[in-house]
Amino acid sequence: MRLGLFGGTFNPIHIGHLRAAEEIREKIGLDRVVFIPSAIPPHKNIPLPITASDRLEMVRRAVADNPFFEVSEVEIQRQGPSYTVETLQYFRKKRGLQTELFFIIGMDAFLEINTWKSYGELFELSHFVVLARPGSPHALGEFLAGHIASGYQHDPVKKRYCHQELRTVYFRDVTSLDISSTGIRGLVNRGSSIRYLVPKTVAEYIISKGKYR
Ligand code: ATP
Ligand code: MG
């Protein structure tokens, strides 16, 4: 079993997230992708009127029609801030050795991973799939050597970095959709349309509940 894990604030989830997950599922050959909305993100301040259960419900609605996608409440149910290392330990323990974990992450977020709790351990627990995002530089090899560990071997054909002791870091381009949750919140706040940027069911949730106004 090859299990994708896609963490994020998802405030709100948008088609940039969904399309990236779908392309990575196909390209890496994942059996499933689990979306994991974070609780209190250590790196961002969430505007108050949006609760964790709002974000969770929007992710639920967004993935409902894709049989390969599912949602995990593990971070939202855990006490305190969400640390990816604890989430990866949880999935490792829960799924056992038959399951290979692939943590999916945007390049922008990956280039800050050396500020995350116990970041070295992340690379023992799970493979990483790093997504290119519009405007992000592709300095992955330099970043790994400078901030994670020496000894990564670049395999340009398979677009990955392999290591003797650590799991593999894959690098994949996905269709560039320059959409962000920040941008969507701004549109709603200004009373503009978010149609075609988020799934219809998510737009309906946001508008009907008056979120991000
Ligand atoms: P915000 O604007 O609040 O930062 P965001 O749109 O970046 O939100 P996050 O929840 O922070 O969304 O992102 C979760 C993950 O999805 C991160 O790894 C991020 O890099 C990635 N991601 C976000 N937007 C896109 C996109 N348009 N295409 C591909 N990956 C994305
Ligand atoms: Mg972001």
Coordinates of C-alpha atoms and ligand atoms in Angstrom, one line a residue:
M1 CA 0.0 0.0 0.0
R2 CA 1.3 3.4 -1.0
L3 CA -0.4 6.1 1.0
G4 CA -0.2 9.8 0.3
L5 CA -0.6 12.2 3.2
F6 CA -1.5 15.8 2.3
G7 CA -1.3 18.2 5.3
G8 CA -2.4 21.8 5.3
T9 CA -4.4 24.5 6.9
F10 CA -7.0 24.2 4.1
N11 CA -8.5 27.5 5.0
P12 CA -10.3 26.9 2.7
I13 CA -9.4 23.9 0.5
H14 CA -9.2 24.9 -3.2
I15 CA -8.8 23.3 -6.6
G16 CA -5.0 24.0 -6.5
H17 CA -4.8 21.5 -3.6
L18 CA -7.2 19.0 -5.2
R19 CA -5.6 19.0 -8.7
A20 CA -2.1 18.7 -7.2
A21 CA -3.2 15.7 -5.1
E22 CA -4.8 14.0 -8.1
E23 CA -1.8 14.5 -10.3
I24 CA 0.6 13.2 -7.6
R25 CA -1.6 10.2 -7.0
E26 CA -1.3 9.2 -10.6
K27 CA 2.4 10.2 -11.1
I28 CA 3.7 8.5 -7.9
G29 CA 1.2 5.6 -8.1
L30 CA -0.5 6.1 -4.8
D31 CA -3.4 3.9 -3.7
R32 CA -5.0 6.7 -1.6
V33 CA -4.4 10.3 -0.6
V34 CA -5.4 11.4 3.0
F35 CA -6.0 15.1 3.5
I36 CA -5.1 16.1 7.0
P37 CA -6.3 19.6 8.1
S38 CA -4.1 20.9 10.8
A39 CA -5.4 22.1 14.2
I40 CA -3.6 25.2 15.6
P41 CA -0.9 25.7 13.0
P42 CA 2.4 26.6 14.6
H43 CA 3.2 28.8 11.6
K44 CA 0.0 30.8 11.0
N45 CA -2.6 32.7 12.7
I46 CA -6.1 31.7 11.7
P47 CA -8.7 34.4 11.7
L48 CA -11.2 33.6 14.5
P49 CA -14.6 33.1 12.9
I50 CA -13.3 30.0 11.1
T51 CA -13.2 26.9 13.3
A52 CA -11.3 23.7 12.8
S53 CA -14.7 21.9 12.2
D54 CA -15.5 24.4 9.4
R55 CA -12.2 23.6 7.6
L56 CA -12.7 19.9 8.2
E57 CA -16.2 20.0 6.8
M58 CA -15.1 21.9 3.7
V59 CA -12.3 19.3 3.1
R60 CA -14.9 16.5 3.5
R61 CA -17.2 18.1 0.9
A62 CA -14.3 18.7 -1.5
V63 CA -13.1 15.1 -1.5
A64 CA -16.5 13.4 -1.3
D65 CA -16.7 12.6 -5.0
N66 CA -13.1 11.1 -5.3
P67 CA -12.9 7.5 -4.3
F68 CA -9.1 7.8 -3.9
F69 CA -9.3 10.7 -1.5
E70 CA -10.1 10.7 2.2
V71 CA -9.9 13.0 5.3
S72 CA -8.2 12.4 8.6
E73 CA -9.2 14.2 11.8
V74 CA -6.0 13.1 13.6
E75 CA -4.5 16.6 13.8
I76 CA -7.7 18.4 14.7
Q77 CA -8.5 15.9 17.5
R78 CA -5.0 16.0 19.0
Q79 CA -4.4 18.4 21.9
G80 CA -2.4 21.5 21.1
P81 CA -0.6 22.5 17.9
S82 CA -0.2 20.1 15.0
Y83 CA 3.2 18.8 14.5
T84 CA 3.8 16.7 11.4
V85 CA 6.3 14.5 13.1
E86 CA 3.5 13.3 15.5
T87 CA 1.2 12.7 12.5
L88 CA 3.8 10.7 10.7
Q89 CA 4.5 8.6 13.8
Y90 CA 0.7 8.0 14.1
F91 CA 0.4 6.8 10.5
R92 CA 3.5 4.7 10.8
K93 CA 2.2 3.0 13.9
K94 CA -1.4 2.6 12.6
R95 CA -0.5 1.3 9.1
G96 CA 2.5 -0.9 9.9
L97 CA 5.4 -1.7 7.7
Q98 CA 3.3 -2.8 4.7
T99 CA 2.4 0.8 4.1
E100 CA 4.8 3.3 2.5
L101 CA 4.0 6.9 3.4
F102 CA 4.4 9.8 1.0
F103 CA 4.0 13.2 2.5
I104 CA 2.9 15.6 -0.2
I105 CA 4.0 19.2 0.3
G106 CA 4.3 22.4 -1.7
M107 CA 7.8 23.7 -2.4
D108 CA 7.1 26.9 -0.5
A109 CA 6.3 24.9 2.7
F110 CA 9.1 22.4 2.1
L111 CA 11.7 25.1 2.0
E112 CA 10.8 26.0 5.6
I113 CA 10.7 22.4 6.9
N114 CA 14.0 22.9 8.8
T115 CA 12.0 25.0 11.2
W116 CA 9.5 22.2 12.0
K117 CA 9.6 20.2 15.2
S118 CA 12.0 17.2 15.0
Y119 CA 12.4 17.8 11.3
G120 CA 15.2 15.3 10.9
E121 CA 13.0 12.5 12.0
L122 CA 10.4 13.3 9.3
F123 CA 12.8 12.1 6.7
E124 CA 13.1 8.7 8.5
L125 CA 9.4 8.2 8.8
S126 CA 8.1 9.1 5.3
H127 CA 9.0 9.7 1.7
F128 CA 8.4 13.3 0.6
V129 CA 6.8 14.5 -2.6
V130 CA 7.6 18.1 -3.2
L131 CA 5.3 20.0 -5.6
A132 CA 6.6 22.9 -7.7
R133 CA 4.5 26.0 -7.2
P134 CA 4.5 29.0 -9.5
G135 CA 7.3 31.3 -8.5
S136 CA 9.2 28.8 -6.3
P137 CA 12.8 28.1 -7.2
H138 CA 13.8 24.5 -7.8
A139 CA 16.8 24.5 -5.4
L140 CA 15.9 21.2 -3.8
G141 CA 19.3 19.5 -3.9
E142 CA 21.1 22.5 -2.3
F143 CA 18.4 22.7 0.3
L144 CA 18.6 19.0 1.2
A145 CA 22.4 19.2 1.4
G146 CA 22.5 22.4 3.4
H147 CA 19.6 21.8 5.8
I148 CA 18.6 18.2 6.0
A149 CA 21.5 15.8 5.5
S150 CA 24.5 15.1 3.3
G151 CA 24.5 12.0 1.1
Y152 CA 21.4 12.6 -1.0
Q153 CA 21.9 11.2 -4.5
H154 CA 20.1 13.0 -7.3
D155 CA 18.4 10.7 -9.8
P156 CA 17.3 13.2 -12.5
V157 CA 15.5 10.5 -14.6
K158 CA 13.2 9.4 -11.8
K159 CA 13.1 13.0 -10.4
R160 CA 14.0 12.1 -6.9
Y161 CA 16.8 12.3 -4.3
C162 CA 17.7 9.0 -2.7
H163 CA 19.6 8.4 0.6
Q164 CA 21.2 5.4 2.2
E165 CA 19.5 5.9 5.6
L166 CA 16.7 8.3 4.9
R167 CA 13.6 7.9 2.8
T168 CA 13.3 9.3 -0.7
V169 CA 12.5 12.9 -1.6
Y170 CA 10.6 13.1 -4.9
F171 CA 10.2 16.2 -6.9
R172 CA 7.2 16.6 -9.2
D173 CA 5.8 19.4 -11.3
V174 CA 2.1 19.7 -11.2
T175 CA -0.1 21.9 -13.3
S176 CA 0.5 25.4 -12.1
L177 CA -2.7 26.8 -10.6
D178 CA -1.8 30.0 -8.9
I179 CA -4.6 29.8 -6.4
S180 CA -4.1 30.3 -2.6
S181 CA -6.4 30.1 0.3
T182 CA -5.3 33.7 1.2
G183 CA -6.5 34.9 -2.2
I184 CA -9.9 33.1 -1.8
R185 CA -10.4 34.6 1.6
G186 CA -9.7 38.0 0.1
L187 CA -12.2 37.5 -2.7
V188 CA -15.0 36.5 -0.3
N189 CA -14.1 39.4 2.0
R190 CA -14.5 41.8 -1.0
G191 CA -17.8 40.2 -2.0
S192 CA -16.3 38.8 -5.2
S193 CA -17.0 35.4 -6.8
I194 CA -15.0 32.3 -5.9
R195 CA -16.8 30.1 -8.4
Y196 CA -14.4 27.7 -10.2
L197 CA -11.6 28.3 -7.7
V198 CA -13.1 25.9 -5.1
P199 CA -15.5 23.0 -5.5
K200 CA -19.1 24.0 -5.8
T201 CA -20.0 22.4 -2.4
V202 CA -17.2 24.3 -0.7
A203 CA -18.3 27.6 -2.2
E204 CA -21.9 26.9 -1.1
Y205 CA -20.6 26.2 2.4
I206 CA -18.7 29.5 2.6
I207 CA -21.4 31.6 1.2
S208 CA -24.3 30.1 3.1
K209 CA -22.5 30.3 6.4
G210 CA -21.1 33.7 5.7
K211 CA -17.5 32.6 6.3
Y212 CA -14.6 34.9 5.5
R213 CA -16.8 38.0 5.3
Ligands
ATP1 P1 -2.5 30.2 2.5 O1 -2.7 31.1 1.4 O2 -3.4 30.4 3.7 O3 -1.0 30.0 2.8 P2 -2.5 27.8 0.8 O4 -3.3 28.0 -0.4 O5 -1.0 27.9 0.6 O6 -3.0 28.7 2.0 P3 -2.2 25.6 2.6 O7 -3.3 25.0 3.4 O8 -1.2 26.5 3.3 O9 -2.9 26.4 1.4 O10 -1.4 24.5 1.8 C1 -1.4 23.2 2.1 C2 -0.3 22.5 1.1 O11 -0.8 22.7 -0.2 C3 1.0 23.2 1.2 O12 2.0 22.2 1.1 C4 1.1 24.1 0.0 O13 2.4 24.3 -0.4 C5 0.2 23.4 -1.0 N1 -0.5 24.2 -2.0 C6 -1.2 25.3 -1.7 N2 -1.7 25.9 -2.8 C7 -1.3 25.1 -3.8 C8 -1.4 25.2 -5.3 N3 -2.2 26.2 -5.8 N4 -0.9 24.3 -6.0 C9 -0.1 23.3 -5.4 N5 0.1 23.1 -4.1 C10 -0.5 24.1 -3.3
MG2 MG 0.3 28.4 2.2

